[in-house]
């Protein structure tokens, strides 16, 4: 299995150096590059195609929120041969900027004082397409972001009853195994249903399913 290639983005060189040393000591993870601001981060993602980006939220020139938005712009995503995951780094728990970055495509956030083990696990978790914070925390973080609910897109109505059921369970934070038990189905069947949900709604991963549910009032 190839190493997970990580791009470090932070305006403090000393902080980047410390994180780089921690990650290089982890088996299966390689630091593929660094950037000192959001604009440089966007360019580096296009240049080196990392698997995971650790993105500082507050930086000069361009902050991490805008950089995340640009990284997940449809035109850029369409050009990629493989997905990129973004984890936002912040000093504040339940940060509104982190919530906005998640809406733009980030897979969650970590506090800057996270332990080496937490960093390693977060990178592996988002690489697999999952969120790096508990579903309850993700829901709390997003609740204040969607006071005005968007109408459901036409594509939603193409979902089968089973696919809508899977969407609802994923939005609540259940794993495939838990959903399979609740629906009396196999995990492979759940994976098939979830794949159809992602494809029909144009979503990248489970995190975006949670965002979609909040955005359209389906989590209530």
Coordinates of N, CA, C and O in Angstrom, one line a residue, residues 68-69 71-74 77 80 83-86 101-107 128-130 194 197-199 201-209 211:
X68 N -9.9 26.3 1.0 CA -10.7 25.1 1.0 C -11.8 25.2 -0.1 O -12.0 24.3 -0.9
X69 N -12.4 26.4 -0.2 CA -13.5 26.6 -1.2 C -12.9 26.4 -2.6 O -13.5 25.8 -3.5
X71 N -10.1 24.8 -3.4 CA -9.6 23.5 -3.7 C -10.8 22.6 -4.2 O -10.6 21.7 -5.0
X72 N -12.0 22.8 -3.6 CA -13.1 22.0 -4.0 C -14.0 22.6 -5.0 O -15.2 22.2 -5.2
X73 N -13.5 23.7 -5.7 CA -14.3 24.2 -6.8 C -14.5 23.1 -7.9 O -13.6 22.4 -8.2
X74 N -15.7 23.0 -8.4 CA -16.1 22.0 -9.3 C -15.1 21.8 -10.5 O -14.7 20.7 -10.8
X77 N -12.0 20.0 -9.1 CA -12.3 18.6 -8.7 C -12.4 17.8 -10.0 O -11.9 16.6 -10.0
X80 N -9.1 16.3 -11.3 CA -8.3 15.4 -10.5 C -8.5 13.9 -10.8 O -9.6 13.5 -11.1
X83 N -9.3 11.8 -5.3 CA -9.8 12.8 -4.4 C -8.7 13.3 -3.5 O -7.7 12.7 -3.2
X84 N -8.9 14.6 -3.0 CA -8.1 15.1 -1.9 C -9.0 15.4 -0.8 O -10.1 15.8 -0.9
X85 N -8.5 15.2 0.4 CA -9.2 15.5 1.7 C -8.6 16.6 2.4 O -7.3 16.7 2.5
X86 N -9.4 17.4 3.0 CA -8.9 18.6 3.8 C -9.3 18.4 5.3 O -10.5 18.2 5.6
X101 N -15.7 25.9 6.4 CA -14.8 25.1 5.6 C -15.3 23.7 5.4 O -15.2 23.1 4.3
X102 N -16.0 23.1 6.4 CA -16.6 21.8 6.2 C -17.7 21.9 5.1 O -17.9 21.0 4.3
X103 N -18.5 23.0 5.1 CA -19.5 23.2 4.1 C -18.9 23.2 2.7 O -19.5 22.8 1.7
X104 N -17.7 23.8 2.6 CA -17.0 23.9 1.3 C -16.4 22.6 0.9 O -15.9 22.5 -0.2
X105 N -16.2 21.6 1.8 CA -15.7 20.4 1.4 C -14.7 19.7 2.4 O -14.2 18.6 2.1
X106 N -14.3 20.4 3.4 CA -13.3 19.8 4.4 C -14.0 18.7 5.1 O -15.2 18.6 5.2
X107 N -13.2 17.7 5.5 CA -13.7 16.5 6.2 C -13.7 16.6 7.7 O -13.8 15.6 8.4
X128 N -9.9 7.6 4.3 CA -10.9 6.6 4.0 C -12.3 7.2 3.7 O -13.3 6.5 3.4
X129 N -12.4 8.5 3.7 CA -13.7 9.2 3.4 C -14.6 9.5 4.5 O -15.8 9.8 4.3
X130 N -14.1 9.4 5.7 CA -14.9 9.7 6.9 C -14.5 11.0 7.6 O -13.5 11.6 7.3
X194 N -25.3 3.4 -0.5 CA -24.6 4.7 -0.2 C -23.8 5.2 -1.4 O -23.8 6.4 -1.7
X197 N -26.3 7.0 -3.5 CA -26.7 8.3 -2.9 C -25.6 9.3 -3.3 O -25.9 10.4 -3.7
X198 N -24.3 8.9 -3.1 CA -23.2 9.9 -3.4 C -23.2 10.2 -4.9 O -23.1 11.4 -5.3
X199 N -23.4 9.2 -5.8 CA -23.4 9.4 -7.2 C -24.6 10.3 -7.7 O -24.4 11.3 -8.4
X201 N -26.5 12.4 -5.9 CA -26.5 13.8 -5.4 C -25.2 14.5 -5.6 O -25.1 15.7 -5.2
X202 N -24.2 13.9 -6.3 CA -23.0 14.6 -6.5 C -22.2 14.9 -5.3 O -21.5 15.9 -5.2
X203 N -22.2 14.0 -4.3 CA -21.5 14.2 -3.1 C -20.2 13.4 -3.0 O -20.2 12.3 -3.7
X204 N -19.2 13.8 -2.3 CA -17.9 13.2 -2.3 C -17.8 12.0 -1.3 O -17.1 11.0 -1.6
X205 N -18.4 12.2 -0.1 CA -18.1 11.3 0.9 C -19.2 11.4 2.0 O -20.2 12.2 1.9
X206 N -19.1 10.6 3.1 CA -20.1 10.6 4.1 C -20.2 12.0 4.8 O -21.3 12.4 5.3
X207 N -19.1 12.7 4.9 CA -19.1 14.0 5.5 C -20.1 14.9 4.8 O -20.9 15.7 5.3
X208 N -20.0 14.9 3.4 CA -20.8 15.7 2.6 C -22.3 15.3 2.7 O -23.2 16.1 2.5
X209 N -22.6 14.0 3.0 CA -23.9 13.6 3.2 C -24.5 14.3 4.5 O -25.7 14.7 4.5
X211 N -23.5 17.2 5.7 CA -23.7 18.6 5.3 C -25.0 18.7 4.5 O -25.8 19.6 4.7

